[in-house]
mmCIF file of C-alpha atoms in Angstrom:
data_model
loop_
_atom_site.group_PDB
_atom_site.id
_atom_site.type_symbol
_atom_site.label_atom_id
_atom_site.label_comp_id
_atom_site.label_asym_id
_atom_site.label_seq_id
_atom_site.Cartn_x
_atom_site.Cartn_y
_atom_site.Cartn_z
ATOM 1 C CA MET A 1 15.270 8.599 13.448
ATOM 2 C CA ASN A 2 14.767 4.872 13.488
ATOM 3 C CA LYS A 3 14.116 2.719 10.407
ATOM 4 C CA GLU A 4 10.371 3.397 10.391
ATOM 5 C CA GLU A 5 10.939 7.149 10.520
ATOM 6 C CA ILE A 6 13.575 6.935 7.782
ATOM 7 C CA LYS A 7 11.044 5.110 5.584
ATOM 8 C CA GLN A 8 8.929 8.280 5.694
ATOM 9 C CA ILE A 9 11.778 10.144 3.946
ATOM 10 C CA ILE A 10 13.199 7.658 1.439
ATOM 11 C CA PRO A 11 11.414 4.949 -0.545
ATOM 12 C CA HIS A 12 13.945 2.195 0.213
ATOM 13 C CA ARG A 13 12.688 -0.965 1.893
ATOM 14 C CA GLU A 14 14.374 -4.164 2.985
ATOM 15 C CA PRO A 15 16.639 -5.490 1.659
ATOM 16 C CA MET A 16 17.710 -2.100 0.174
ATOM 17 C CA LEU A 17 17.136 -0.015 3.303
ATOM 18 C CA LEU A 18 20.759 0.151 4.382
ATOM 19 C CA VAL A 19 20.736 2.471 7.385
ATOM 20 C CA ASP A 20 19.545 1.628 10.903
ATOM 21 C CA GLU A 21 19.232 5.167 12.235
ATOM 22 C CA ALA A 22 19.908 8.740 11.178
ATOM 23 C CA GLN A 23 19.631 12.223 12.600
ATOM 24 C CA VAL A 24 20.059 15.833 11.625
ATOM 25 C CA THR A 25 23.085 17.244 13.445
ATOM 26 C CA GLY A 26 23.058 20.799 12.072
ATOM 27 C CA GLU A 27 21.441 22.970 9.436
ATOM 28 C CA PHE A 28 23.320 21.197 6.633
ATOM 29 C CA THR A 29 24.673 18.075 8.347
ATOM 30 C CA GLY A 30 23.472 14.601 9.217
ATOM 31 C CA HIS A 31 24.706 11.439 10.892
ATOM 32 C CA GLY A 32 23.690 7.842 10.281
ATOM 33 C CA LYS A 33 24.568 4.352 11.506
ATOM 34 C CA LYS A 34 24.449 0.826 10.184
ATOM 35 C CA THR A 35 25.503 -2.271 12.112
ATOM 36 C CA ILE A 36 26.646 -5.082 9.841
ATOM 37 C CA THR A 37 25.327 -8.403 11.153
ATOM 38 C CA GLY A 38 26.816 -10.690 8.507
ATOM 39 C CA ASP A 39 23.378 -11.894 7.396
ATOM 40 C CA GLU A 40 23.012 -9.138 4.776
ATOM 41 C CA TRP A 41 22.678 -10.219 1.152
ATOM 42 C CA PHE A 42 25.671 -8.114 0.098
ATOM 43 C CA VAL A 43 28.197 -9.968 2.281
ATOM 44 C CA GLN A 44 26.968 -13.477 1.487
ATOM 45 C CA GLY A 45 29.081 -13.724 -1.673
ATOM 46 C CA HIS A 46 31.535 -10.887 -1.055
ATOM 47 C CA PHE A 47 33.658 -12.843 -0.226
ATOM 48 C CA PRO A 48 32.984 -16.400 1.006
ATOM 49 C CA GLY A 49 35.202 -17.067 4.013
ATOM 50 C CA ASN A 50 36.242 -13.400 4.144
ATOM 51 C CA PRO A 51 33.054 -11.281 4.178
ATOM 52 C CA VAL A 52 33.581 -7.586 3.431
ATOM 53 C CA VAL A 53 31.003 -4.859 2.760
ATOM 54 C CA PRO A 54 31.327 -3.809 -0.919
ATOM 55 C CA GLY A 55 32.388 -0.210 -1.537
ATOM 56 C CA VAL A 56 29.342 0.563 -3.646
ATOM 57 C CA ILE A 57 27.125 -0.523 -0.736
ATOM 58 C CA LEU A 58 29.031 1.795 1.616
ATOM 59 C CA CYS A 59 28.312 4.651 -0.826
ATOM 60 C CA GLU A 60 24.604 3.754 -0.868
ATOM 61 C CA MET A 61 24.527 3.649 2.946
ATOM 62 C CA MET A 62 26.141 7.076 3.073
ATOM 63 C CA ALA A 63 23.608 8.495 0.604
ATOM 64 C CA GLN A 64 20.685 7.070 2.563
ATOM 65 C CA ALA A 65 22.092 8.537 5.784
ATOM 66 C CA SER A 66 22.306 11.956 4.113
ATOM 67 C CA ALA A 67 18.597 11.979 3.212
ATOM 68 C CA VAL A 68 17.671 13.305 6.659
ATOM 69 C CA ILE A 69 19.307 16.636 5.774
ATOM 70 C CA VAL A 70 16.619 17.340 3.149
ATOM 71 C CA ALA A 71 13.769 15.461 4.814
ATOM 72 C CA GLU A 72 11.305 18.357 4.515
ATOM 73 C CA LYS A 73 11.869 18.507 0.738
ATOM 74 C CA THR A 74 11.242 14.798 0.055
ATOM 75 C CA LYS A 75 7.431 14.860 0.262
ATOM 76 C CA GLY A 76 6.063 13.643 -3.066
ATOM 77 C CA CYS A 77 9.584 13.066 -4.423
ATOM 78 C CA THR A 78 11.919 10.156 -4.973
ATOM 79 C CA PRO A 79 15.675 10.648 -4.468
ATOM 80 C CA TYR A 80 17.863 9.304 -7.269
ATOM 81 C CA PHE A 81 21.659 9.134 -7.288
ATOM 82 C CA ALA A 82 22.996 11.563 -9.896
ATOM 83 C CA SER A 83 26.766 11.235 -9.382
ATOM 84 C CA ILE A 84 29.509 9.834 -7.202
ATOM 85 C CA LYS A 85 32.920 11.499 -7.294
ATOM 86 C CA ASN A 86 36.212 10.923 -5.541
ATOM 87 C CA ALA A 87 35.089 7.784 -3.731
ATOM 88 C CA ARG A 88 37.904 6.475 -1.569
ATOM 89 C CA PHE A 89 37.945 3.249 0.393
ATOM 90 C CA LYS A 90 40.493 3.352 3.233
ATOM 91 C CA ASN A 91 39.600 0.431 5.516
ATOM 92 C CA LYS A 92 37.429 -2.650 5.175
ATOM 93 C CA VAL A 93 34.074 -3.008 6.896
ATOM 94 C CA PHE A 94 33.325 -6.456 8.316
ATOM 95 C CA PRO A 95 30.359 -8.221 9.938
ATOM 96 C CA GLY A 96 30.088 -7.026 13.527
ATOM 97 C CA ASP A 97 31.192 -3.487 12.631
ATOM 98 C CA THR A 98 29.000 -0.437 13.100
ATOM 99 C CA VAL A 99 29.604 2.120 10.376
ATOM 100 C CA GLU A 100 28.883 5.734 11.289
ATOM 101 C CA PHE A 101 28.364 8.272 8.521
ATOM 102 C CA ASP A 102 28.826 12.028 8.686
ATOM 103 C CA CYS A 103 27.326 13.882 5.744
ATOM 104 C CA GLU A 104 27.285 17.545 4.800
ATOM 105 C CA LEU A 105 25.106 19.222 2.205
ATOM 106 C CA THR A 106 27.539 21.462 0.334
ATOM 107 C CA ARG A 107 25.141 23.040 -2.171
ATOM 108 C CA SER A 108 21.908 22.609 -4.063
ATOM 109 C CA LYS A 109 20.710 23.667 -7.485
ATOM 110 C CA GLY A 110 17.086 23.119 -8.375
ATOM 111 C CA ALA A 111 16.255 19.476 -7.752
ATOM 112 C CA PHE A 112 19.935 18.548 -7.291
ATOM 113 C CA TYR A 113 21.661 18.251 -3.912
ATOM 114 C CA PHE A 114 25.413 17.866 -3.454
ATOM 115 C CA VAL A 115 26.843 16.093 -0.413
ATOM 116 C CA GLN A 116 30.224 15.214 1.041
ATOM 117 C CA GLY A 117 30.222 12.112 3.191
ATOM 118 C CA LYS A 118 32.557 10.037 5.314
ATOM 119 C CA GLY A 119 32.064 6.672 6.975
ATOM 120 C CA TYR A 120 33.924 5.471 10.054
ATOM 121 C CA VAL A 121 34.265 2.297 12.096
ATOM 122 C CA ASN A 122 35.590 2.882 15.619
ATOM 123 C CA GLY A 123 36.813 6.326 14.558
ATOM 124 C CA ASN A 124 38.795 4.966 11.594
ATOM 125 C CA LEU A 125 37.907 6.375 8.172
ATOM 126 C CA CYS A 126 36.606 3.619 5.890
ATOM 127 C CA VAL A 127 34.969 5.494 3.013
ATOM 128 C CA SER A 128 34.659 9.031 1.726
ATOM 129 C CA ALA A 129 32.962 10.443 -1.350
ATOM 130 C CA GLU A 130 31.227 13.394 -2.903
ATOM 131 C CA PHE A 131 27.873 12.597 -4.411
ATOM 132 C CA SER A 132 24.740 14.190 -5.709
ATOM 133 C CA PHE A 133 21.144 13.160 -5.918
ATOM 134 C CA ALA A 134 18.055 14.562 -7.517
ATOM 135 C CA LEU A 135 14.622 14.778 -5.916
ATOM 136 C CA ILE A 136 12.202 13.859 -8.707
ATOM 137 C CA LYS A 137 8.574 14.849 -8.107
ATOM 138 C CA GLY A 138 5.631 12.589 -8.769
ATOM 139 C CA VAL A 139 7.502 9.327 -8.436
ATOM 140 C CA GLU A 140 6.883 7.580 -5.138
#
């Protein structure tokens, strides 16, 4: 999926749409990509002269990439972060890098979906986390 197709699944728009492409890779797995240009708002002040993608932004990118896994369930719903656990930041992500995210839906309970995700640059692990989100109906 390209950005326009992703917009059909999640409500995020620029500048908060933080994934360039995503695809379903299996029944419970997805893959997404984001190329960091250096013009993004989140690297402008983080840090001047040494721009690095903030960890919280990497977690948001990973969550957005995971949305493709439950695409058919998002109609009429808005996804909201419910938790982030065990977030680990192993390597920095810089302008010019392409971050690739692998996400796996580990379980669901009602409106809540639980995902494990990892983000890589050139095969090197940069971020990993477990997170959950809720699909809330009637809020678009």
